[in-house]
Short mmCIF file of C-alpha atoms in Angstrom, two decimals:
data_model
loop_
_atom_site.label_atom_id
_atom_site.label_comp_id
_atom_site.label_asym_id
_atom_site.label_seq_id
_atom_site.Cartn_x
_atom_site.Cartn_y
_atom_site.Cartn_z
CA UNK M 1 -25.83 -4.82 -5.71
CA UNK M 2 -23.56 -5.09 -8.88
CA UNK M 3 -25.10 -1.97 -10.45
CA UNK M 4 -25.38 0.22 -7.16
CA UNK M 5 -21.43 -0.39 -7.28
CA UNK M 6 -21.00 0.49 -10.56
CA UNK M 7 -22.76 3.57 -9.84
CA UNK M 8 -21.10 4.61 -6.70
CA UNK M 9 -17.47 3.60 -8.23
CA UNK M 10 -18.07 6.06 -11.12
CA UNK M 11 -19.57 8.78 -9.30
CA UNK M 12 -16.99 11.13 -10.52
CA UNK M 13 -18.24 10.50 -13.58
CA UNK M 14 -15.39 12.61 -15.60
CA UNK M 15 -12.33 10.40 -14.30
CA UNK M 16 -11.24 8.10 -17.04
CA UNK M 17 -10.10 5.57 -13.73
CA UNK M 18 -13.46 6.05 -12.22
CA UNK M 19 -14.95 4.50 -15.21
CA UNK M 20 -12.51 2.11 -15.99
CA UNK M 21 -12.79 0.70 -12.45
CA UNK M 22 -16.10 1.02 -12.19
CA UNK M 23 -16.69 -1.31 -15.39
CA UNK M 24 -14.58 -3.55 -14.22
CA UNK M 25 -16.45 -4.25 -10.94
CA UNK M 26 -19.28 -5.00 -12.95
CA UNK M 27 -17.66 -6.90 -15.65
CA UNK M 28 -16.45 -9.07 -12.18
CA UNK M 29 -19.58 -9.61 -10.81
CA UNK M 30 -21.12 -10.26 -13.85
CA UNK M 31 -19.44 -13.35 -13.64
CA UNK M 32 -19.78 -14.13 -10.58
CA UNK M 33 -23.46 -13.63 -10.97
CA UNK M 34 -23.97 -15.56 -14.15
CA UNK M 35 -22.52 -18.35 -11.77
CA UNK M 36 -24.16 -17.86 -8.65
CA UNK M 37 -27.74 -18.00 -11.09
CA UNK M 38 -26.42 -21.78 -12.94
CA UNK M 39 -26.15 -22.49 -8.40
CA UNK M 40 -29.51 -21.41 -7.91
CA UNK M 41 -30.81 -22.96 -11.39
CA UNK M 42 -29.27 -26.04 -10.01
CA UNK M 43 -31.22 -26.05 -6.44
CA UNK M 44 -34.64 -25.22 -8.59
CA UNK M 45 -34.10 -28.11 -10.85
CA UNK M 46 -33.88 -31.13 -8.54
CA UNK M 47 -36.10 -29.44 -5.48
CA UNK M 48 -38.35 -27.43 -7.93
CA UNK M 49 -38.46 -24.10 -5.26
CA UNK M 50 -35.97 -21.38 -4.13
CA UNK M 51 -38.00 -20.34 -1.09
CA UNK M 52 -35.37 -20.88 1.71
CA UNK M 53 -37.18 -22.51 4.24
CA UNK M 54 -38.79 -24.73 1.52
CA UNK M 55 -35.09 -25.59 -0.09
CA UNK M 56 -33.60 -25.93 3.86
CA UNK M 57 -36.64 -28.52 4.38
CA UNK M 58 -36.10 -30.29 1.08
CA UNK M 59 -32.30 -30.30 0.62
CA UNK M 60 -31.95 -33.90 3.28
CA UNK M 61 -34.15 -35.52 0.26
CA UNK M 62 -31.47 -34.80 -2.61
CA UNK M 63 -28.33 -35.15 -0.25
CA UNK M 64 -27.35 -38.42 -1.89
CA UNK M 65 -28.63 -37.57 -5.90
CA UNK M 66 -25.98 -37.56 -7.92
CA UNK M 67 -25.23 -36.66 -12.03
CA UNK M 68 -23.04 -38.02 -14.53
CA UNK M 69 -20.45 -35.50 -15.77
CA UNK M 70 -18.81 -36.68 -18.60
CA UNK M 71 -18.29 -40.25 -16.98
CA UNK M 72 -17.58 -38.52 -13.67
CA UNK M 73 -20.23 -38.85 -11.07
CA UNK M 74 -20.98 -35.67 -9.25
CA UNK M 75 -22.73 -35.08 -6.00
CA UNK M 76 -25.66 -32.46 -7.02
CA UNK M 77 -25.26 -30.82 -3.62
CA UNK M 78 -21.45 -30.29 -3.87
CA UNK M 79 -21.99 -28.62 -7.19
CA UNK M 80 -24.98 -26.39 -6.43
CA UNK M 81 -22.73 -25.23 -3.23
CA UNK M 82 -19.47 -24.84 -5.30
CA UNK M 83 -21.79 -22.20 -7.73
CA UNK M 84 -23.19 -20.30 -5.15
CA UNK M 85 -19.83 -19.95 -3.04
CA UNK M 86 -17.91 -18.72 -6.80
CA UNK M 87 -20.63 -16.01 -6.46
CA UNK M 88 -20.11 -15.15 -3.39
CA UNK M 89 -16.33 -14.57 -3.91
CA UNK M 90 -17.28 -12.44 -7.20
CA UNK M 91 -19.06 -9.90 -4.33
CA UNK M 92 -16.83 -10.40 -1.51
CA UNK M 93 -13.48 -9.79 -3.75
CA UNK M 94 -11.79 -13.55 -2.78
CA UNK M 95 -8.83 -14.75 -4.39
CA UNK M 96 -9.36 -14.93 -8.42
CA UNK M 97 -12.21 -12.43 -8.29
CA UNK M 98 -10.46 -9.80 -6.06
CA UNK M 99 -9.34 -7.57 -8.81
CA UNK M 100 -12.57 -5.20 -8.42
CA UNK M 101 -11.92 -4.05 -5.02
CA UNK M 102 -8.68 -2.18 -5.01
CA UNK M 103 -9.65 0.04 -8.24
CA UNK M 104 -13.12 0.49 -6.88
CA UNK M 105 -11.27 2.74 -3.99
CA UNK M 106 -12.00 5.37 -7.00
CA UNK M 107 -15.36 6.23 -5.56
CA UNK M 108 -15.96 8.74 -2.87
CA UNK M 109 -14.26 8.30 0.76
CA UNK M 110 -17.84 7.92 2.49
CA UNK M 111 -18.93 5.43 -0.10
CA UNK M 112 -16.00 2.97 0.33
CA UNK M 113 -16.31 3.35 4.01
CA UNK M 114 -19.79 2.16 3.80
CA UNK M 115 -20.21 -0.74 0.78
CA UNK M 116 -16.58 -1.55 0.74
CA UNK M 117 -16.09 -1.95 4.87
CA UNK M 118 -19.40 -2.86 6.16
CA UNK M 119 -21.90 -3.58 3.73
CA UNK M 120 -22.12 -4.53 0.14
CA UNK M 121 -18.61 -6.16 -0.21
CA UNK M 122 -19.77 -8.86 3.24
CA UNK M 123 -22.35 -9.70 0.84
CA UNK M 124 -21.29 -12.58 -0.09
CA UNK M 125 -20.02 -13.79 3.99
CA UNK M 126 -24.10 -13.18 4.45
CA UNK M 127 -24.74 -15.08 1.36
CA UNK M 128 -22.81 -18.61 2.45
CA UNK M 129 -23.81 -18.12 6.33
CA UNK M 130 -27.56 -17.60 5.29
CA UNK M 131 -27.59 -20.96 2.85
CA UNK M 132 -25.55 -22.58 6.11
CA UNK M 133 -28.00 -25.44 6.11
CA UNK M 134 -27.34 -26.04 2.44
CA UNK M 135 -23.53 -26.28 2.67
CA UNK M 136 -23.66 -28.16 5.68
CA UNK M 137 -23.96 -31.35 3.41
CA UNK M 138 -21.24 -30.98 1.44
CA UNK M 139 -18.14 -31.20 3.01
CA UNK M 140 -16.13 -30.55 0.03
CA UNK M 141 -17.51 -27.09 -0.83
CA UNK M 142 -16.69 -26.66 2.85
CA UNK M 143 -13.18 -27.37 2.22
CA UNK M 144 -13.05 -25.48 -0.72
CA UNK M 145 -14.09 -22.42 1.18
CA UNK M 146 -11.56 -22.83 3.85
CA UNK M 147 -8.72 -23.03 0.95
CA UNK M 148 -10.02 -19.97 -0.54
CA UNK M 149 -10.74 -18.06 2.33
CA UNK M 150 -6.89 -18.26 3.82
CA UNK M 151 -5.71 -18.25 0.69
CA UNK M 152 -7.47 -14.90 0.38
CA UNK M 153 -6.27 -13.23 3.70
CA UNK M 154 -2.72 -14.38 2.99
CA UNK M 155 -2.59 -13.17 -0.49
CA UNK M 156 -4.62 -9.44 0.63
CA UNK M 157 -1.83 -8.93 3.32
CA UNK M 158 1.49 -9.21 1.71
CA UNK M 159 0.33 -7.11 -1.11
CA UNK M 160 -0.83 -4.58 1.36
CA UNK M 161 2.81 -4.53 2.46
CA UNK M 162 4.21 -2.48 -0.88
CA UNK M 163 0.99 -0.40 -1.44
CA UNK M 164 1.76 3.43 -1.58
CA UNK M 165 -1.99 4.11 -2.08
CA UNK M 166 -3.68 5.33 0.91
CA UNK M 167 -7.04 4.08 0.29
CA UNK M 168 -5.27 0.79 -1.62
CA UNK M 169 -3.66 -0.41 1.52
CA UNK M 170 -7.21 -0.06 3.58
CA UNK M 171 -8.73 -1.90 0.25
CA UNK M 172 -6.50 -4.55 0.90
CA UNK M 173 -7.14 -4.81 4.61
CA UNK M 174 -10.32 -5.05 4.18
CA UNK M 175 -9.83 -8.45 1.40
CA UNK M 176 -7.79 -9.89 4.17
CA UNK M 177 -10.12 -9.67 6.63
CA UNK M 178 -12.97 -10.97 4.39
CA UNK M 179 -10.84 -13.82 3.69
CA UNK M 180 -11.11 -14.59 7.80
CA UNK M 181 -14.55 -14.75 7.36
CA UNK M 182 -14.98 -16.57 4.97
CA UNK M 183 -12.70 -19.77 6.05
CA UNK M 184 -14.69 -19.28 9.28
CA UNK M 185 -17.77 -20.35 6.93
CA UNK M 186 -15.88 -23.13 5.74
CA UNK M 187 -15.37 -24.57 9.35
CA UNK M 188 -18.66 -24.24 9.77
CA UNK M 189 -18.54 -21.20 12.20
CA UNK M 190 -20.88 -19.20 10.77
CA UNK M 191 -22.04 -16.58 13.72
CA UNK M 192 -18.16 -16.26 14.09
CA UNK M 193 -18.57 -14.84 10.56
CA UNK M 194 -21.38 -12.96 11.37
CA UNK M 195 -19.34 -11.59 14.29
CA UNK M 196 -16.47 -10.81 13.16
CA UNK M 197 -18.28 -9.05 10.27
CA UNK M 198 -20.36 -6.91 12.28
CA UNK M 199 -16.70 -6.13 14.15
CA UNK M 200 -15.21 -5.13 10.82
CA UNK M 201 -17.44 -2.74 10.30
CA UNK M 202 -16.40 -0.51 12.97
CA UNK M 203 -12.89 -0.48 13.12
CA UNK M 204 -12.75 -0.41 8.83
CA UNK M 205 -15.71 2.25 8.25
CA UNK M 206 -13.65 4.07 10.83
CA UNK M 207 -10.42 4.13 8.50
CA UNK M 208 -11.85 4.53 5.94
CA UNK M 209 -13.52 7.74 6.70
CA UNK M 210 -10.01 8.84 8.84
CA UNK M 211 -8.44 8.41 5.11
CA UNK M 212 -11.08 10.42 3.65
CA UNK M 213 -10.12 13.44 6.04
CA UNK M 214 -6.35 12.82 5.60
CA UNK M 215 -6.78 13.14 1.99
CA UNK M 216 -9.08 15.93 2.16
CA UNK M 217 -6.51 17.37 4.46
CA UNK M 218 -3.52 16.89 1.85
CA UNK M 219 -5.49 18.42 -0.95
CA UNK M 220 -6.61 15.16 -2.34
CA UNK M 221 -3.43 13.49 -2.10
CA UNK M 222 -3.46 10.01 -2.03
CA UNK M 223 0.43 8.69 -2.00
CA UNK M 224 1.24 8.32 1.46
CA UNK M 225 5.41 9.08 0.36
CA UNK M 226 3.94 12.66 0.07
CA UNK M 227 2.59 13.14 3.59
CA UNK M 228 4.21 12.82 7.20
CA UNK M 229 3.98 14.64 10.13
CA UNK M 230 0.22 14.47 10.29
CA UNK M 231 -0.01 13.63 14.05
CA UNK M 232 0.57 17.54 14.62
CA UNK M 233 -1.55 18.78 12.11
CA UNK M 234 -4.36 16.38 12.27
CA UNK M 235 -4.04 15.41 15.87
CA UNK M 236 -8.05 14.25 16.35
CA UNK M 237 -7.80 12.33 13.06
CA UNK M 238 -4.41 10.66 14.12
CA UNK M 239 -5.80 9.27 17.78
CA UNK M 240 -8.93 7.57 15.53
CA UNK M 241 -6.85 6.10 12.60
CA UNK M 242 -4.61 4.85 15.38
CA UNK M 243 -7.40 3.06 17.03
CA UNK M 244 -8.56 1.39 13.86
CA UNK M 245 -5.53 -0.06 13.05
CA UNK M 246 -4.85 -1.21 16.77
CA UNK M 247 -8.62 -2.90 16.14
CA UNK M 248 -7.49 -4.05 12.64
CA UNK M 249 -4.25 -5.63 13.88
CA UNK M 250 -6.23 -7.64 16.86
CA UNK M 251 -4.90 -5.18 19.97
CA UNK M 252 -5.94 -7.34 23.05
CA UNK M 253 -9.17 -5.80 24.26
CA UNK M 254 -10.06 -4.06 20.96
CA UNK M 255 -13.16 -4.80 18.85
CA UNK M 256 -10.88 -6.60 16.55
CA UNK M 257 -9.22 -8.82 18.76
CA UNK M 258 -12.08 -10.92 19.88
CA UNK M 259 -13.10 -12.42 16.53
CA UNK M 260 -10.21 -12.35 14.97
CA UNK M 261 -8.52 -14.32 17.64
CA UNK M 262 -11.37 -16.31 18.06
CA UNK M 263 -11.67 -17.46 14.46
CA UNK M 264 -8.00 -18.43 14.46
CA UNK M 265 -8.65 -20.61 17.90
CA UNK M 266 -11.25 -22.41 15.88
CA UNK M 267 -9.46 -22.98 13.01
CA UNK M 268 -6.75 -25.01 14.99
CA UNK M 269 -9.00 -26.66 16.98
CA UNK M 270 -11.14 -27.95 14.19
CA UNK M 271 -8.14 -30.42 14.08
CA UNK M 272 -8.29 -30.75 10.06
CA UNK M 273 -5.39 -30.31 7.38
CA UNK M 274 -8.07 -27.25 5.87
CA UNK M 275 -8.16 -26.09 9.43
CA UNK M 276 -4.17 -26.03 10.36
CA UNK M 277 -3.93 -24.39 6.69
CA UNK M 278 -6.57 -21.98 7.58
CA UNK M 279 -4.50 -21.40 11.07
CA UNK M 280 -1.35 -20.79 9.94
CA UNK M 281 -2.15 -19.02 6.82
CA UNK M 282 -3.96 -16.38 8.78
CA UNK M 283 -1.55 -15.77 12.09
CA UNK M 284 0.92 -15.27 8.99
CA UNK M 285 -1.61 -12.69 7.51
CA UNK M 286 -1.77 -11.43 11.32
CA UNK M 287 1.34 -10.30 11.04
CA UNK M 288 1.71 -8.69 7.67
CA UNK M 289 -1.34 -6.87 8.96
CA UNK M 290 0.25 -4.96 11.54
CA UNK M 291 3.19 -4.72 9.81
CA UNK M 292 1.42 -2.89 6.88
CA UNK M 293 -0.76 -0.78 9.06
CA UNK M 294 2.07 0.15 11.19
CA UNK M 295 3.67 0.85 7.17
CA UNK M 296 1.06 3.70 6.89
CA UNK M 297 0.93 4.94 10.42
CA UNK M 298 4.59 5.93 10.23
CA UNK M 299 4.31 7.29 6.51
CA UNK M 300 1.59 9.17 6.81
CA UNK M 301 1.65 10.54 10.77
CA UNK M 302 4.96 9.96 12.24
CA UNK M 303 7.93 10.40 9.96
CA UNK M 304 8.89 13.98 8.65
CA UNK M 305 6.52 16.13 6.63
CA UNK M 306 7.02 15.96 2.48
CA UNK M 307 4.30 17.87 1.51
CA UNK M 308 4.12 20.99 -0.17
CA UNK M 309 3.77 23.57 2.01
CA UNK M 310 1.77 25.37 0.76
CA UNK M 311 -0.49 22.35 1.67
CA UNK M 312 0.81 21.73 5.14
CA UNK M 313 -0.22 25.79 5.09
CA UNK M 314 -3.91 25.06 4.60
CA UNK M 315 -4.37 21.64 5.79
CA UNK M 316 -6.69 21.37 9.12
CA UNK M 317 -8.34 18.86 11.02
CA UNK M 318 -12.04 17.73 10.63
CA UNK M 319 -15.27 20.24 12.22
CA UNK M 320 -16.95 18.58 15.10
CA UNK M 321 -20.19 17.50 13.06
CA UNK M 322 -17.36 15.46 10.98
CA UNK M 323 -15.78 14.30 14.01
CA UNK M 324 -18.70 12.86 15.99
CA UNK M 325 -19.03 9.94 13.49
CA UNK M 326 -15.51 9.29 13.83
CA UNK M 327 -15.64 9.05 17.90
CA UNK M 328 -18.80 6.99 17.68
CA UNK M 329 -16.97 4.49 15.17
CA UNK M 330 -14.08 4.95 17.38
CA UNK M 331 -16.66 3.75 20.65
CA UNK M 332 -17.53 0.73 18.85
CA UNK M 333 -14.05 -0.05 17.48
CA UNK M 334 -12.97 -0.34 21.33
CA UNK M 335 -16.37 -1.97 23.12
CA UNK M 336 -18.65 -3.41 20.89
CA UNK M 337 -16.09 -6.59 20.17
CA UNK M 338 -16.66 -7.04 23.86
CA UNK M 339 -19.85 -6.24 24.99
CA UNK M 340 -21.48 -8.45 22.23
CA UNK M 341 -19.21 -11.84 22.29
CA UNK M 342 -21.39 -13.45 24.55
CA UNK M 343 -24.65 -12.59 22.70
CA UNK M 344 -23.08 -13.87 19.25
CA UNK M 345 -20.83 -16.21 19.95
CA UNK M 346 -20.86 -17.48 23.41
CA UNK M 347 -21.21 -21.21 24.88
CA UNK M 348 -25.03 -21.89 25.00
CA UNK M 349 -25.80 -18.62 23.39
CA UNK M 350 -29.37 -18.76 21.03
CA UNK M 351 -28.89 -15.83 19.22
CA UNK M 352 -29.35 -16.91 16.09
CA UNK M 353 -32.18 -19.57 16.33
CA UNK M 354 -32.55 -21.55 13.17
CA UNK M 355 -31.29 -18.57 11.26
CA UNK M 356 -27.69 -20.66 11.05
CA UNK M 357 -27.61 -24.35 11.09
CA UNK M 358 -24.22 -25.86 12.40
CA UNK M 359 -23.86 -29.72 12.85
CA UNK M 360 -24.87 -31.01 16.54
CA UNK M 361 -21.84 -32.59 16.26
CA UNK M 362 -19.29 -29.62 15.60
CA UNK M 363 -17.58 -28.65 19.02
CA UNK M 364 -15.18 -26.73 17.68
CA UNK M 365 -16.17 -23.44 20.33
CA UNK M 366 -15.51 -25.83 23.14
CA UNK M 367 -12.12 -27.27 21.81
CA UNK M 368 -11.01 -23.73 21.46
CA UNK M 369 -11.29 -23.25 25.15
CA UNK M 370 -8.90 -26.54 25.59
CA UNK M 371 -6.46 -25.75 23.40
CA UNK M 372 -2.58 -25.13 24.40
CA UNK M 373 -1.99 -21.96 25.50
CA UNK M 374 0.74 -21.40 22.81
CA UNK M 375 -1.82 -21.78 19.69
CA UNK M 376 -4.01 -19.13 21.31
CA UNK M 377 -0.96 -16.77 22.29
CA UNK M 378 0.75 -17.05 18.80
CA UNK M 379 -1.49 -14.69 16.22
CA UNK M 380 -1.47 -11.93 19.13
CA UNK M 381 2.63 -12.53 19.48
CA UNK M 382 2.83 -12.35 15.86
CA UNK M 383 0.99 -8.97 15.46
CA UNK M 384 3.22 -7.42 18.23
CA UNK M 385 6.29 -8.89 16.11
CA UNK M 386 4.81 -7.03 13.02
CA UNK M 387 3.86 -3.97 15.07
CA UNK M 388 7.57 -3.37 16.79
CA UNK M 389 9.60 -4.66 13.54
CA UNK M 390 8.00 -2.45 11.31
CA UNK M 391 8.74 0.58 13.54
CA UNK M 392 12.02 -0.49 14.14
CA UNK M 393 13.00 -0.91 10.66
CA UNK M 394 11.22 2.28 9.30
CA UNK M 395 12.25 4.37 12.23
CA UNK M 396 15.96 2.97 12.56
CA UNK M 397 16.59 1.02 9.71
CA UNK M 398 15.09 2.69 6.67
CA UNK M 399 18.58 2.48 4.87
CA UNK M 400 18.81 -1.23 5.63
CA UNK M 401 15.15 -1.62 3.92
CA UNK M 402 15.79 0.51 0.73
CA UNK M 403 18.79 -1.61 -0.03
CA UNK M 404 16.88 -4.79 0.48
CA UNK M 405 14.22 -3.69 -1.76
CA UNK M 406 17.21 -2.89 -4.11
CA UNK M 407 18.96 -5.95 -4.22
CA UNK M 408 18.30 -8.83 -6.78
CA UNK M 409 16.05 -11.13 -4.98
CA UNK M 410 14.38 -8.36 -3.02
CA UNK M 411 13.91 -6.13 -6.45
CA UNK M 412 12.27 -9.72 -7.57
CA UNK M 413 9.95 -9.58 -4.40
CA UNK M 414 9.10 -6.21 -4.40
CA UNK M 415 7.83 -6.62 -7.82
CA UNK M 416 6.01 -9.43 -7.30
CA UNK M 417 3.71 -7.93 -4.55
CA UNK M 418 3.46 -4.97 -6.83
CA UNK M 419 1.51 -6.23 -9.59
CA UNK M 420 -0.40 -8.30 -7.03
CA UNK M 421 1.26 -12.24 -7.85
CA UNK M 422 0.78 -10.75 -11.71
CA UNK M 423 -3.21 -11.72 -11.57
CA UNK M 424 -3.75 -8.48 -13.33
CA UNK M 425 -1.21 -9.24 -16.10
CA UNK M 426 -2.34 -13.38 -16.34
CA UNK M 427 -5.89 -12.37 -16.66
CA UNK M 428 -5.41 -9.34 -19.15
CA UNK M 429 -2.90 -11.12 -21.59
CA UNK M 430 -4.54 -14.60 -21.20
CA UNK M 431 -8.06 -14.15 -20.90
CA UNK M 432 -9.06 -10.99 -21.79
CA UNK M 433 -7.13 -10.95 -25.17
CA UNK M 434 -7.99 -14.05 -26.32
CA UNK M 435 -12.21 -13.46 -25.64
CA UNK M 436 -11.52 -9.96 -27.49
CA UNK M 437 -10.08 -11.70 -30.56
CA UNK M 438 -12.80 -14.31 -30.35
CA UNK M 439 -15.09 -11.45 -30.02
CA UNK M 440 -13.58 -9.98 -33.64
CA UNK M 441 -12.58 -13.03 -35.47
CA UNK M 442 -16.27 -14.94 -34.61
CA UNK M 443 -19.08 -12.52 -33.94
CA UNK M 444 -17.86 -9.43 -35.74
CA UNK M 445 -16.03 -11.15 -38.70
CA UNK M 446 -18.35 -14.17 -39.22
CA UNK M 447 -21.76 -13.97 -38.28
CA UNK M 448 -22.20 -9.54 -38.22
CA UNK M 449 -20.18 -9.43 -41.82
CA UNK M 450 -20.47 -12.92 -43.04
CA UNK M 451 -24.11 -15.05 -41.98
CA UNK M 452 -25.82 -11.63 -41.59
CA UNK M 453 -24.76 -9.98 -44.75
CA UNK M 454 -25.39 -13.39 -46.90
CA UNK M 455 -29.20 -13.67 -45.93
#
C-alpha cells in the first residue's frame, strides 16, 4: 500500500514537490510499518500463527501473559495492540504520523479522490475494526485509540481553518474525519467505523474530484485567494461541491449526518472520561468543519472573481461523461447515509456476523437512544453556528477578521495553525537532524571510512 502511494504521489514525476512528498509518505509509513511488523512479530511469538481466525481463537489463552520490561510488567496483549494501532495511524495519517497526507495532495485529482478519500488512507480504520476481537482485551489500547482519534479530528480541523490550498483544506477534512473513526474503534463501535467510512467515501471522493474540475477550470490554480465567482462559471460543479460539504459538515438528512452524529451519540453515552473527551473534542471539530468548508465555499464560489481574465475567459464547466460521476457521488452523498443505517448499524442488525466482535456487554447503541435531547442536538447546533458565522464574518465582516488575524495574539494564532502546532518544524529540527548527523558521524565516518578501510 506504502509503495502504490509513493507511486501515485510522484506521478508527475518532474515536480521537485511531487517527489519530495512522495518520499516522505513512504519514509512515514515505513515507520509505521516497521512497527505494525514488531505487533504482528509479537502475536506470532506467544500464539505461534497469524492466521486470523486461528489468532481470534487463541488470543483468550494469552489474555493474562504478561513480560517483564525493564522491571515493569507488561500485559503482552496491550503491547501487541499498541503496535498494530501505531501502524495503523502511520496509514490512516493520525496525529504524530499525519504529516504524509497534506503533501501527498501532489498527486493527480482522481488519485486523491480515490486512495486519499475512500480507500488506501481508511486502511488502517479496516485494520483495527478487522483485529476487533484482538483489541477487545485490552482496554488500554482502547483508550489509547480514543485519545488519539479526537485528538486527531480536533487537531485536522483547526488547521483546516487557515489553509489557502484547495486540495490542503479537503486533505485536512478528510484527517478529521478519520480521526471520528477511529475513536469510534476505541469505544468499541466498530461497524460505526465501518459506516461512517463507507459514508466518507461519497461525500469526500465527491470533493475531491469537484476540486479537480475547479482547478482544471482555473488553469491549475490551486490558491483559493485567486478564484471567486465560480458559482456562475461553474454552476454544475458549484451545486455538487455544495452538497459535499453540506454531507461533510453533518447537514440533517445528508449521508454525513447519520454517522457522524451517530458516533458522537455514542461517544457520550459510553459514559467514560475517553468517551466525554472523545465527545467534546469532536462537536468542537464539528464546528471548525463547517466553518472551514463554508471558508472555501465563499472563497472559491461566492465572493468576487480575482482571477486573471484571461482565465475566467477560458474557464468552463465539466462535459457530461465528467459530470455523471459527480451526480452519482452526489446520489450517494444525499441517500446512501440513509438507506443503509439500518443494515450497518441498526438495533438487532447481523450484518456483520463474526466479522466484528464487540463485548455482549457494550450497550452503548441503546444508551444513545436514551440520552438527553441536548447531547444529541449539540454537534448539529454547532455546525449551523460554524456554517452562519463563517458567512457572516466573511460576507459582512471581512475587515473585522483581517484585523484580528493582524493583531498580536491573533498574528500568534494564525501562525500557529499555519505550520500545523509546528509538528513539521519539531520533527525536522529534532529528529530528522539529529538521525542525519548520526547517519554521518557513525555509519559514514566510522564504520564506511574507519572499520571498513582498516580491514
Amino acid at each position: 500500500v506504502g509503495f502504490c502511494s509513493f507511486l501515485l504521489i510522484n506521478f508527475w514525476f518532474t515536480r521537485l514537490q511531487a517527489n519530495k512528498a512522495a518520499i516522505k509518505a513512504m519514509l512515514v509509513n515505513r515507520i509505521s510499518d516497521l512497527i505494525f511488523l514488531l505487533g504482528i512479530l509479537t502475536i506470532f511469538y506467544n500464539i505461534r500463527t497469524v492466521e486470523y481466525f486461528s489468532t481470534f481463537a487463541a488470543i483468550s489463552i494469552v489474555k493474562d501473559f504478561n513480560f517483564i520490561f525493564f522491571n515493569y510488567s507488561l500485559s503482552i496483549i496491550d503491547v501487541a495492540c499498541i503496535l498494530i494501532f501505531i501502524g495503523a495511524m502511520g496509514k490512516s495519517a493520525q496525529i504524530f504520523l499525519h504529516l504524509w497526507l497534506p503533501d501527498a495532495m501532489e498527486g493527480p485529482t482522481p488519485v486523491s479522490a480515490l486512495i486519499h478519500a475512500a480507500t488506501m488512507v481508511t486502511a488502517g480504520v479496516y485494520l483495527t475494526a478487522r483485529c476487533s476481537p484482538i483489541f477487545e482485551y485490552s482496554i488500554f489500547s482502547l483508550k489509547v485509540i480514543t485519545i488519539i482519534g479526537a485528538s486527531t479530528a480536533f487537531f485536522a480541523s483547526t488547521v483546516g481553518l487557515v489553509q489557502n490550498d484547495f486540495k490542503k483544506i479537503v486533505a485536512y477534512s478528510t484527517c478529521s474525519q478519520l480521526g471520528y473513526m477511529f475513536f469510534a474503534c476505541g469505544l468499541s463501535n466498530y461497524p460505526l467505523a465501518i459506516f461512517h467510512l463507507s459514508n466518507h467515501a461519497y461525500f469526500k471522493a465527491l470533493l475531491f474530484l469537484c476540486s479537480g474540475a475547479v482547478i482544471h477550470a482555473m488553469g491549475d490554480e490551486q490558491d483559493i485567494r485567486k478564484m471567486g465567482g465560480l458559482r456562475r462559471i461553474l454552476p454544475f460543479t458549484y451545486i455538487m461541491f455544495l452538497i459535499g460539504s453540506l454531507s461533510l459538515m453533518g447537514f440533517p438528512f445528508l449521508t454525513g449526518f447519520y454517522s457522524k452524529d451517530l458516533i458522537l451519540e455514542v461517544s457520550f453515552a459510553s459514559f467514560s472520561e475517553t468517551g466525554h473527551f472523545a465527545y467534546w473534542l469532536g462537536t468542537i471539530g464539528a464546528f471548525f468543519t463547517a466553518f472551514y468548508s463554508t471558508r472555501l465555499l465563499f472563497f472559491a464560489f461566492l465572493s468576487e472573481t480575482n482571477a486573471y481574465k484571461n482565465i475566467i475567459k477560458h474557464a468552463h464547466d465539466v462535459p457530461l461523461e465528467m459530470g455523471i460521476p459527480l451526480g452519482l457521488l452526489a446520489f450517494g452523498s444525499i441517500f446512501i447515509g440513509y438507506l443503509s443505517k439500518d443494515m450497518f448499524v441498526g438495533l438487532g442488525s447481523n450484518f456483520w456476523n463474526n466479522s466484528i466482535y464487540i463485548d455482549p456487554i457494550n450497550n452503548q447503541m441503546i444508551d444513545a437512544e436514551f440520552l438527553p435531547t441536548i447531547f444529541k442536538l449539540l454537534p448539529v447546533i454547532l455546525s449551523f453556528c460554524g456554517l452562519f458565522s463563517a458567512f457572516y464574518l466573511y460576507f459582512f465582516k471581512f475587515r473585522f477578521l483581517y484585523n484580528l488575524k493582524t493583531s498580536n495574539y491573533g498574528l500568534y494564532f494564525y501562525n500557529f495553525l499555519n505550520r500545523k502546532w509546528y509538528f513539521d518544524k519539531i520533527y525536522y529540527e529534532f529528529i530528522n537532524q539529529y538521525i542525519l548527523k548520526i547517519g554521518y558521524n557513525v555509519t559514514y565516518k566510522m564504520v564506511d571510512k574507519g572499520l571498513i578501510e582498516m580491514c
